[in-house]
XYZ file of C-alpha atoms in Angstrom:
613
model
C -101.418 28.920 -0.491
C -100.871 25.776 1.833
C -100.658 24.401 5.124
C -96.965 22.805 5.821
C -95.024 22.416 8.984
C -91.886 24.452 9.321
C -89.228 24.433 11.148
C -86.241 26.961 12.069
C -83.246 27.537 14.519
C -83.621 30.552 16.446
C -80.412 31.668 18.540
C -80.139 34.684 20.727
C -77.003 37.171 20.761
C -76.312 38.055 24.546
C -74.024 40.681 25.291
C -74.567 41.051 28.645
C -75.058 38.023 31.266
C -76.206 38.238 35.444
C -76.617 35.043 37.440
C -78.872 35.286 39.651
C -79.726 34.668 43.405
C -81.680 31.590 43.552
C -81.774 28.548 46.780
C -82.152 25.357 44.187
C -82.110 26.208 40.533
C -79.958 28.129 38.230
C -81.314 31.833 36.983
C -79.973 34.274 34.930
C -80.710 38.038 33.640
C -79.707 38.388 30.051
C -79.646 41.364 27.828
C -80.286 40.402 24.068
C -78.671 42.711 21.269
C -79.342 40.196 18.647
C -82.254 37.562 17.444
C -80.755 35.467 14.206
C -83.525 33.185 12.828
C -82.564 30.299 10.447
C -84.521 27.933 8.604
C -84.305 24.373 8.413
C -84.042 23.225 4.307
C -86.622 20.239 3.786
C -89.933 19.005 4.337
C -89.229 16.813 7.391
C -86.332 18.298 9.105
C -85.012 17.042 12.510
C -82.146 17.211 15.009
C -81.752 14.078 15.543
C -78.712 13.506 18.661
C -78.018 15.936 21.325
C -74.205 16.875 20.845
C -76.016 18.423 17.445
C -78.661 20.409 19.592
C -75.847 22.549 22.301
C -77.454 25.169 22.766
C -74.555 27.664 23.388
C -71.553 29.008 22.506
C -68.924 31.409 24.009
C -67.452 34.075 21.344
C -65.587 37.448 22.012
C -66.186 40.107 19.905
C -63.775 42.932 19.957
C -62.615 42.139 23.621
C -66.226 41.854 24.733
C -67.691 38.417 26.079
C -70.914 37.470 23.852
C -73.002 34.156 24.117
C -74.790 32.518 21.689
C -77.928 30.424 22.932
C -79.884 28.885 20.443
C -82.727 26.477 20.030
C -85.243 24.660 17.544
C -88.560 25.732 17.006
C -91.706 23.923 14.622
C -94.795 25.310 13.480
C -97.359 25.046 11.340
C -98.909 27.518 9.177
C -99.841 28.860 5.867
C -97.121 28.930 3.283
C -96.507 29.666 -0.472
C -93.713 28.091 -3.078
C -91.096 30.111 -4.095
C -88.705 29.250 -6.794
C -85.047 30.204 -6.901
C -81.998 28.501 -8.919
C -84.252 26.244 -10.194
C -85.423 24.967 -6.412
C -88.878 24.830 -5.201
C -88.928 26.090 -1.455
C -92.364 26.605 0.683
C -92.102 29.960 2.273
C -93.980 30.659 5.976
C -96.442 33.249 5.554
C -96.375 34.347 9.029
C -93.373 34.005 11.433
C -93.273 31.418 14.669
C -95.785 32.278 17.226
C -92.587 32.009 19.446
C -90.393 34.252 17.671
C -93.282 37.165 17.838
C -93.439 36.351 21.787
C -89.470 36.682 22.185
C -89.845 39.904 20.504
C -92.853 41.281 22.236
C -91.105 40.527 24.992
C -87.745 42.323 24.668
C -90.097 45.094 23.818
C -91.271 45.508 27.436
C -88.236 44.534 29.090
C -85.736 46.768 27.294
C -84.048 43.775 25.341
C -83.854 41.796 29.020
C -85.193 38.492 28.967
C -84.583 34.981 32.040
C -83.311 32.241 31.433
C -83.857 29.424 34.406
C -81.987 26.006 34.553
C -83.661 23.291 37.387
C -81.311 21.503 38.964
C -82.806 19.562 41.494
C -86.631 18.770 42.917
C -86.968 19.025 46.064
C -90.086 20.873 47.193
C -93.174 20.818 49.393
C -94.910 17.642 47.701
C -91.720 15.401 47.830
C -91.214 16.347 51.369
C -88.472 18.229 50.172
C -86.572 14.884 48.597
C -84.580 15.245 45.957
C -86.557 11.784 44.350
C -89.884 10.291 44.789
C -91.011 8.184 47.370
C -89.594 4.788 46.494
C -93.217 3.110 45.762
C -95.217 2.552 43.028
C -98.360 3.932 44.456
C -97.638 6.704 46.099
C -98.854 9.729 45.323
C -95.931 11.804 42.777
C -96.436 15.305 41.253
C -96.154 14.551 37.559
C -97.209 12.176 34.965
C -94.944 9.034 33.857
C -91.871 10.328 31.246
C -91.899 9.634 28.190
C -88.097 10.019 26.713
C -86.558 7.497 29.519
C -83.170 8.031 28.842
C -80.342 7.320 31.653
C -80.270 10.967 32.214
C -83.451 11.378 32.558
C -84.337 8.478 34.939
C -81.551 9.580 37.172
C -83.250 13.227 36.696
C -86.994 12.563 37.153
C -87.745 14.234 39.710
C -86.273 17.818 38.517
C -87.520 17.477 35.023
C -91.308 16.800 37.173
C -90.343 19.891 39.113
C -89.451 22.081 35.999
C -92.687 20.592 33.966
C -94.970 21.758 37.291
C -92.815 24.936 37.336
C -93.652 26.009 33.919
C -96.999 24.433 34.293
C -97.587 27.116 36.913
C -96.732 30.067 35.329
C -98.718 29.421 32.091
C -102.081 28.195 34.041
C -101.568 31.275 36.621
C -101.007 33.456 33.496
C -104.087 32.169 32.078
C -106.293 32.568 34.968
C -104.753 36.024 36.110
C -105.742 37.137 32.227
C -109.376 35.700 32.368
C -109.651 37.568 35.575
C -109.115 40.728 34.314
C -109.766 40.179 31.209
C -113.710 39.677 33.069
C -112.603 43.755 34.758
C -112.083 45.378 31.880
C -115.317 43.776 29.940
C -117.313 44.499 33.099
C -115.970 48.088 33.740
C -117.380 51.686 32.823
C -114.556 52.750 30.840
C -115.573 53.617 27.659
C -113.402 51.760 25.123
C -113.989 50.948 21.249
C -115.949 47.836 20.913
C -113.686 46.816 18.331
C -110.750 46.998 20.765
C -112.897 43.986 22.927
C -112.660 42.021 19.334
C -108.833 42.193 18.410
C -106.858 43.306 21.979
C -108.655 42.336 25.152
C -106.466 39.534 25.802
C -103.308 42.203 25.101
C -105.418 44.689 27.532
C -106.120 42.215 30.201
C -102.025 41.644 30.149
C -100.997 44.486 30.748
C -103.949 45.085 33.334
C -102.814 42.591 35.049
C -102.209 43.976 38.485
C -100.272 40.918 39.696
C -98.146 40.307 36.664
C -97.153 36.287 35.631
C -93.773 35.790 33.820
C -94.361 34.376 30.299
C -92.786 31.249 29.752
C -91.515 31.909 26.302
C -89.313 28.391 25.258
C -89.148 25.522 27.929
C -86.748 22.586 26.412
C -88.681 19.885 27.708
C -92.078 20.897 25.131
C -90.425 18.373 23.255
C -90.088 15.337 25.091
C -88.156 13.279 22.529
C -85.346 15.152 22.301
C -85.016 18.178 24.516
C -81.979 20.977 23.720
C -78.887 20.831 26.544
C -78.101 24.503 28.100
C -74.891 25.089 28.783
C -74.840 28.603 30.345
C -71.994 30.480 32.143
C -70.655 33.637 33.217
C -66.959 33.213 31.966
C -64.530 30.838 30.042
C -63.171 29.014 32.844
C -67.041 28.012 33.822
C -66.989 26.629 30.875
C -64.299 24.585 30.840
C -65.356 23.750 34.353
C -68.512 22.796 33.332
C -68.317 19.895 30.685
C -69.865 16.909 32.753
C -72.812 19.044 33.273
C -73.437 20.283 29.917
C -73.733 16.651 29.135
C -76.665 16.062 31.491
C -80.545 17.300 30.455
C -81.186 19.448 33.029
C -84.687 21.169 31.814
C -84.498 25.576 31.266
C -86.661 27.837 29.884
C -86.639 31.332 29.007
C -88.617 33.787 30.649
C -89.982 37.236 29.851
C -88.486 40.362 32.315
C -90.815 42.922 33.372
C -90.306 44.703 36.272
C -93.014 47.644 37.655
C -90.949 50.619 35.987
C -90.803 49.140 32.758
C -94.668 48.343 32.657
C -95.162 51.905 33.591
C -92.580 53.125 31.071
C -94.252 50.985 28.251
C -97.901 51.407 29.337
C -97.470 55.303 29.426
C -94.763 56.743 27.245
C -95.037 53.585 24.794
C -91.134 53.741 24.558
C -88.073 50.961 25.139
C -84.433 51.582 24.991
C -82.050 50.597 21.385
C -84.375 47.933 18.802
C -82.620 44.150 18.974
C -80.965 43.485 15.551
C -82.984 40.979 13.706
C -80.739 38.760 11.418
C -83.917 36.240 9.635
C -83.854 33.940 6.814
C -87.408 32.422 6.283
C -88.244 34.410 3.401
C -90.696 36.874 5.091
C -90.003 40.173 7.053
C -89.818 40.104 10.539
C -89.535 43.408 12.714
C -89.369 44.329 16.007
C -92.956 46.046 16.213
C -92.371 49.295 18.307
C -96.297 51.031 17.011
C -98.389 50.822 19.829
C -101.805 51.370 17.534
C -103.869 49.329 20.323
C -102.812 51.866 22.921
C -104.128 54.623 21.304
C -107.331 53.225 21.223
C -107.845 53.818 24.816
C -108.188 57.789 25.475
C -105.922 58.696 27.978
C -108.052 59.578 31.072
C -109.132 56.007 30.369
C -105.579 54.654 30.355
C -104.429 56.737 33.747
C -107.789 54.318 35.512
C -106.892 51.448 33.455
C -103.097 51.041 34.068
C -102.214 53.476 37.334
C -99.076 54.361 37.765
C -96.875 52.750 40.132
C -93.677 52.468 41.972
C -91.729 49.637 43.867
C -92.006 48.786 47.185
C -89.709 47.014 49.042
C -91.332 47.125 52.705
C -92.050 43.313 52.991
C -89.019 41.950 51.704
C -86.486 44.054 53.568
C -88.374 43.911 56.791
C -89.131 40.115 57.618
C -87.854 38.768 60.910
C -84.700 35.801 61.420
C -86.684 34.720 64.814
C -90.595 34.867 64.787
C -93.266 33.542 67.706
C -95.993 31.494 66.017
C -98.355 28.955 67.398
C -97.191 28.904 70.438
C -93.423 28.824 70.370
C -90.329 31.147 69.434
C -89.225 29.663 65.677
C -86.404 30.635 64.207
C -86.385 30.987 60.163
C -82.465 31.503 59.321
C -82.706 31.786 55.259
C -85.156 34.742 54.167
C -87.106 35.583 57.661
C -90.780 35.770 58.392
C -92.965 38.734 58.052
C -93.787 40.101 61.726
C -96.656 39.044 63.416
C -98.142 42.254 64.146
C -98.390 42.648 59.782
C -98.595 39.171 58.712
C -102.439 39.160 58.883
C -102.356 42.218 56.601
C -99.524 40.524 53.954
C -101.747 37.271 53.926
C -105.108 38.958 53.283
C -102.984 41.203 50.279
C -102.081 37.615 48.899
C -105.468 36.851 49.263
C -107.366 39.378 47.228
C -104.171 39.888 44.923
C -102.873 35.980 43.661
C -105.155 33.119 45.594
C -108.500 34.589 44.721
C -108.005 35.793 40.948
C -106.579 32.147 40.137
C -109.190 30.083 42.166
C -112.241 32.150 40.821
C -111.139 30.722 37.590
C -111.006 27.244 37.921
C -114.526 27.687 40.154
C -116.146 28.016 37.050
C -117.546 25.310 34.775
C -115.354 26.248 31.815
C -112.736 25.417 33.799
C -112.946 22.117 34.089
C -110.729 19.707 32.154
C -113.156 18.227 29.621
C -113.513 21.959 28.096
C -111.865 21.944 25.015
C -109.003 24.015 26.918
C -105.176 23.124 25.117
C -103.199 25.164 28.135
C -105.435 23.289 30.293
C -105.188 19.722 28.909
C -101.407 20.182 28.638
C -100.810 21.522 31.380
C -102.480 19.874 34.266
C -100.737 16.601 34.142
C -97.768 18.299 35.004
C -99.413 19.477 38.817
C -101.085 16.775 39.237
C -100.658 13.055 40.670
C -100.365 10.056 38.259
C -101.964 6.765 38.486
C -100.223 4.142 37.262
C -103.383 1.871 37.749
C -105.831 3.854 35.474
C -103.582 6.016 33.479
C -105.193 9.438 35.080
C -103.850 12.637 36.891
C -105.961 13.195 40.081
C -106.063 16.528 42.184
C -103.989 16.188 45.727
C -106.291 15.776 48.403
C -106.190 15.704 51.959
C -106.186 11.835 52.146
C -103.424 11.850 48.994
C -101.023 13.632 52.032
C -101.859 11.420 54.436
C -100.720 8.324 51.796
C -97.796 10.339 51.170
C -96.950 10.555 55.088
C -97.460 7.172 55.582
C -95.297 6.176 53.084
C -92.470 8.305 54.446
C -93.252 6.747 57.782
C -92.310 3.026 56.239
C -89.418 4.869 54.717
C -87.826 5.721 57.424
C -88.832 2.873 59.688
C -87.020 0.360 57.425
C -84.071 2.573 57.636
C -84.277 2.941 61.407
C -84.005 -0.811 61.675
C -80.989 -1.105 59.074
C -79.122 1.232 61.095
C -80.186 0.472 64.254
C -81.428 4.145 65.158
C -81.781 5.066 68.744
C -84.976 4.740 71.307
C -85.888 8.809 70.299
C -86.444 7.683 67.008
C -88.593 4.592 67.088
C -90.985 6.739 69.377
C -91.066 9.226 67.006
C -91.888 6.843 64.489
C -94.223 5.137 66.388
C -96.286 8.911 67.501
C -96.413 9.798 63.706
C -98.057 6.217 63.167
C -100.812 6.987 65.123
C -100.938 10.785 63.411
C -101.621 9.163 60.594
C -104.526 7.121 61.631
C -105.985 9.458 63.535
C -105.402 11.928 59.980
C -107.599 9.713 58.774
C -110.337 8.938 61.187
C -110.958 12.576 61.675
C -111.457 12.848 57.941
C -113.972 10.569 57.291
C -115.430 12.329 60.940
C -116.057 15.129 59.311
C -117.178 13.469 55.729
C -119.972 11.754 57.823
C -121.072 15.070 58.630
C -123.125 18.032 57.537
C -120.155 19.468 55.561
C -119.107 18.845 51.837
C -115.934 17.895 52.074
C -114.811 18.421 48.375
C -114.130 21.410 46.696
C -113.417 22.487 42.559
C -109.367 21.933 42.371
C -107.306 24.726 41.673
C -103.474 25.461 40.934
C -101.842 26.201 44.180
C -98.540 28.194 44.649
C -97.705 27.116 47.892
C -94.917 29.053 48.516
C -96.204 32.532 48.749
C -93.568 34.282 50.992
C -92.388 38.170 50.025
C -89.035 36.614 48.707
C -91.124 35.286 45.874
C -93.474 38.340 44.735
C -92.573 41.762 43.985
C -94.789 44.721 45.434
C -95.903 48.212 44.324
C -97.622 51.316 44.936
C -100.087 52.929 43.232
C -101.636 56.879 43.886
C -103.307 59.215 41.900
C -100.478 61.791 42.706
C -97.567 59.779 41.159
C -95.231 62.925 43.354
C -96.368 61.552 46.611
C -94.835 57.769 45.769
C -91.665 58.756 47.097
C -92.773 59.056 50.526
C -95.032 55.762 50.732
C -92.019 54.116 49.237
C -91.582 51.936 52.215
C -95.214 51.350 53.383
C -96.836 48.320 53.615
C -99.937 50.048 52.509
C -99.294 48.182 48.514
C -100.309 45.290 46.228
C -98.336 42.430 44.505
C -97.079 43.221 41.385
C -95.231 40.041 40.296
C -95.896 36.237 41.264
C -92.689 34.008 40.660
C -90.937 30.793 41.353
C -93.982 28.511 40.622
C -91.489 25.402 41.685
C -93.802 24.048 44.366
C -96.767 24.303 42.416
C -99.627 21.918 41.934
C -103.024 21.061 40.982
C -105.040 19.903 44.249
C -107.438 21.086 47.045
C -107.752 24.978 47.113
C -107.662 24.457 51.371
C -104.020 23.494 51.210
C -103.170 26.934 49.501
C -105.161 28.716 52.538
C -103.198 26.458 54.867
C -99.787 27.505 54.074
C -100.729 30.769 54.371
C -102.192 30.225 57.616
C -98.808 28.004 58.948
C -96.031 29.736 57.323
C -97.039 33.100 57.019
C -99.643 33.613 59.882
C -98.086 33.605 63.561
C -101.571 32.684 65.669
C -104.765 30.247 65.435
C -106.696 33.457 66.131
C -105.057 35.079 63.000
C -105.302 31.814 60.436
C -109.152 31.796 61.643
C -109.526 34.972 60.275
C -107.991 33.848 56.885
C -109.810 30.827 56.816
C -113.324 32.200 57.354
C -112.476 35.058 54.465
C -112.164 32.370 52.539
C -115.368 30.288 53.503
C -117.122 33.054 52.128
C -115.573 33.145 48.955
C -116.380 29.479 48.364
C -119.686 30.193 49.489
C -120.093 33.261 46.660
C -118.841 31.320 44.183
C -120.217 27.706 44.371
C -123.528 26.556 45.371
C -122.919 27.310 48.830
C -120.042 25.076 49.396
C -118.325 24.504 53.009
C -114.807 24.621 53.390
C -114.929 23.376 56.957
C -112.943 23.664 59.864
C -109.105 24.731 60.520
C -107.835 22.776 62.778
C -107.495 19.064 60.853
C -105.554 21.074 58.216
C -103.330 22.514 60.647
C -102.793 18.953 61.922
C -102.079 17.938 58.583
C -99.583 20.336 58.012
C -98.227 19.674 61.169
C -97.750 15.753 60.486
C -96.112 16.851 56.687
C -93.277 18.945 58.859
C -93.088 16.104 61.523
C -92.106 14.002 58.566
C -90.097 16.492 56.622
C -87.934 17.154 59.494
C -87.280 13.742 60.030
C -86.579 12.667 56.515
C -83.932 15.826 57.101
C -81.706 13.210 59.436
C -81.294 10.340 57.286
C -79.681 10.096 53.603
C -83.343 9.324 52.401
C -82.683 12.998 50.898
C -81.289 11.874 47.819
C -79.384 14.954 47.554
C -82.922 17.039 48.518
C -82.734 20.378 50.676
C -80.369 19.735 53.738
C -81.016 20.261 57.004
C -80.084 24.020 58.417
C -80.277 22.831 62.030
C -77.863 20.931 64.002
C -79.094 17.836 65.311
C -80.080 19.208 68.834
C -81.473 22.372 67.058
C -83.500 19.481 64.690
C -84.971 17.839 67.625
C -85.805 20.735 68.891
C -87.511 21.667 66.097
C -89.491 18.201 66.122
C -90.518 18.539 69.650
C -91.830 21.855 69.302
C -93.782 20.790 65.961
C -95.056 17.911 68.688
C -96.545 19.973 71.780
C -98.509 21.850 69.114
C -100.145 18.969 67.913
C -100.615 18.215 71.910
C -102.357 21.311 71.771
C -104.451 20.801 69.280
C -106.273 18.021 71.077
C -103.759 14.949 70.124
C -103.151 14.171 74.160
C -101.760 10.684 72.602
C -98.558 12.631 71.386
C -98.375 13.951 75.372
C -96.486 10.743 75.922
C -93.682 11.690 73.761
C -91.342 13.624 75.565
C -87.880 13.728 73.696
C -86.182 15.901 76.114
C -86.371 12.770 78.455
C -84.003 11.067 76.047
C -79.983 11.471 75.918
C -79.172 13.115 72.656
C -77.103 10.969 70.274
């Protein structure tokens, strides 16, 4: 027996293909009735050009539509030599890691599966650019490329969006495992001790009460020379589609699970038709439908363990187009707010459910990034900020914002003066110059103070809205679901679209729940302080300090976003919704609130005084 590197082409056999709903990216729900594995013949096999790594194709079989996606996968492992027509061949002994993942998967998800495509990057970090911040020290999720190819410099920012994307769900995944993986160790039930020693990760998945997507192939794990998707839902987007197959955009495919099929798989341990596996590496690979693991656990034991559950749609279907928060009537056109008189209730759910499982994670010493973590190591310099100047990924920080606002500020102040912008705008610019200083004096205020200003980094989601998280009920009379169907009375049951994620201060998690969810100062205080005293439990009695220079911070980032919005700074980034009275509206409003916040230097600024353009 030896250790050798294989390497194989796994391609998937779709035969049935839903695009879904999504605001930036590309996202589809595939059913797989196929899984054809083939292997590569020689000892150092490669793909070498892209045109020789398209990963699809577009067949009909028997009138019906079928895709084809493929892709490469490597792995090392034991193997033996076999010997056939006088040939010498080393033979895996165990399949791809990936390949028992994929299967596993369409397992749970009665043969479903995701497959994502990023298009573009604009998110919360970038002020919602499509490119980074034209400077070479300015803070930029991501660490430096290394396959700089034409596409990929003119695609930078997305492939750093889909990196922290997948970066996201496999950290989140990790920590959401540990977490409960900590439960079921800790709980009474009484389970096998041999179960701890060969399934408690597989226990603590399924657990899980706020399930992570598993990222199952993303095509940018190998930088040198990542596979082209080219997707689509009929012939003629095919055809249509040529220049873009031709780009790198980055996918991945995902694993499907929604809350019936957990249930389903958890409790009657059954899925729909087996996928046809078609393999040629010498072993025998099968779809594994035995749950031996399961029955382990006695049953009473599994009813506390897993509960059974149904799906709840109250948050999503009723959030609000027009919402009064912090002072003014906002309007929120896209997906809504939830209404003030629940969003307290919805943020302290998101609490307990995602923010506090991932954070208590990364609060602990193992944690950190010189434990000898892979995920960790791999991942982090993908949520992260690069420094060109000592070759390191850094945490974002408080101060790292204000550098980013500051360079936005010079941004658009060198475009004001190309184009000659009106009077409104150089105040504006001028108002958000002294925002950032006085960002930055109150910092290093409060740093010269009694409180510790500097707290374990964590992976933030930042974008924790209903349309992102699926919800679900759980009773001990499963009869009764039916009529709580539509209560908010639930838990999260799904975390998704990871897009905006990052590695930085925990505080500017709290604070986008307290700005974008929250509709009062009174209600964010109450956030804010159940948070202080989880720090406080888990640290040695760290201080998060006060609100209200985070809510200024915020504040200043929307000031800036808003006004990026009316240039072409964009680069193709999210567009504007408002018309351009509606967006200085919007501006003003963001304004008085920092007036009432203390900032009586903004006061001055009165943009209703001046004649719209």
């Amino acid at each position: 027996m030896q250790h050798h590197c294989h390497h194989a082409t796994v391609a998937l056999e779709i035969s049935s293909l839903k695009q879904l709903p999504s605001a930036q990216q590309r996202m589809y729900l595939v059913v797989v009735s196929r899984v054809i594995v083939r292997r590569d013949d020689g000892d150092d096999i490669s793909i070498s050009t892209s045109d020789e790594r398209d990963v699809h194709r577009h067949v009909v079989d028997e009138g019906q539509d079928r895709w084809l996606l493929s892709f490469p996968v490597s792995w090392c492992g034991d193997s033996c030599t076999t010997s056939s027509s006088d040939k010498h061949e080393k033979v895996p002994i165990h399949p791809p890691a990936i390949l028992v993942r994929i299967l596993d998967a369409l397992k749970q998800s009665n043969n479903r599966l995701v497959i994502r495509e990023w298009r573009k990057g604009a998110c919360w970090w970038n002020l919602n650019m499509n490119k980074d911040l034209d400077s070479s020290d300015v803070r930029c999720r991501g660490h430096l490329l290394s396959w700089q190819t034409k596409s990929v410099l003119f695609n930078q920012t997305t492939i750093s969006m889909a990196e922290a994307e997948v970066a996201g769900y496999r950290v989140s995944r990790m920590a959401m495992l540990h977490y409960y993986a900590d439960q079921i160790y800790n709980s009474e039930t009484d389970l096998e001790e041999e179960y701890f020693l060969e399934d408690l990760q597989k226990l603590a998945e399924l657990r899980t009460r706020s399930f992570i997507p598993d990222v199952l192939y993303f095509s940018h794990d190998n930088a040198e020379s990542p596979p082209r998707l080219n997707l689509s839902t009929s012939k003629q987007d095919d055809n249509n589609n040529t220049n873009e197959s031709d780009s790198q955009n980055p996918w991945a495919i995902m694993a499907y699970l929604s809350v019936n099929d957990a249930v389903e798989y958890i409790h009657n341990s059954s899925t729909d038709a087996d996928v046809l596996i078609d393999c040629d590496l010498g072993i025998d690979v099968q779809l594994d439908t035995t749950t031996d693991w399961l029955d382990k656990i006695d049953p009473r034991d599994r009813e506390t363990l897993f509960p059974q559950s149904k799906l709840c749609r109250h948050y999503p279907t009723t959030m609000i187009k027009v919402r009064y928060e912090f002072g003014f009537d906002e309007p929120h056109p896209r997906h809504g707010r939830v209404p003030s008189d629940g969003c307290l209730d919805y943020a302290l759910m998101i609490l307990r459910d995602v923010i506090l499982p991932v954070h208590r994670y990364f609060f602990q010493p193992k944690a950190t990034l010189d434990v000898n973590d892979s995920l960790n190591k791999k991942q982090i310099p993908s949520l992260g900020w690069y420094d060109v100047s000592t070759l390191e990924i850094h945490p974002f920080t408080y101060l790292d914002m204000v550098s980013i606002y500051s360079h936005a500020v010079h941004s658009l102040q060198e475009a004001s003066d190309a184009e000659d912008e009106n009077k409104k705008t150089t105040c504006l610019l001028r108002m958000l110059q002294s925002c950032i200083q006085a960002l930055t004096e109150e910092w290093y205020e409060i740093i010269s103070g009694d409180c510790p200003c500097r707290l374990p980094p964590v992976l933030c989601h930042m974008d924790l809205q209903p349309q992102n998280l699926s919800f679900c009920h759980t009773a001990d009379d499963v009869d009764t679901l039916e009529d709580r169907h539509e209560s908010k009375q639930c838990h999260v049951a799904s975390v998704m679209d990871w897009e905006e994620a990052c590695y930085a201060d925990p505080r500017l998690e709290i604070l986008l729940l307290c700005r974008k969810v929250l509709a009062t100062r009174e209600q964010a205080e109450i956030l804010w302080r159940d948070y202080a005293t989880f720090v406080k439990d888990n640290t040695k009695d760290m201080e998060i300090g006060p609100l209200e220079p985070w809510l200024k911070l915020e504040t200043v980032h929307s000031l800036c976003t808003l006004m990026l919005q009316g240039t072409d700074l964009l680069g193709g980034g999210r567009n504007p919704w408002e018309t351009k009275p509606d967006l200085w509206g919007k501006i003003d409003r963001e304004r008085q609130r920092l007036v009432n916040m203390g900032w009586s230097f903004c006061e001055k600024l009165h943009l209703n005084n001046f004649d719209e353009d």
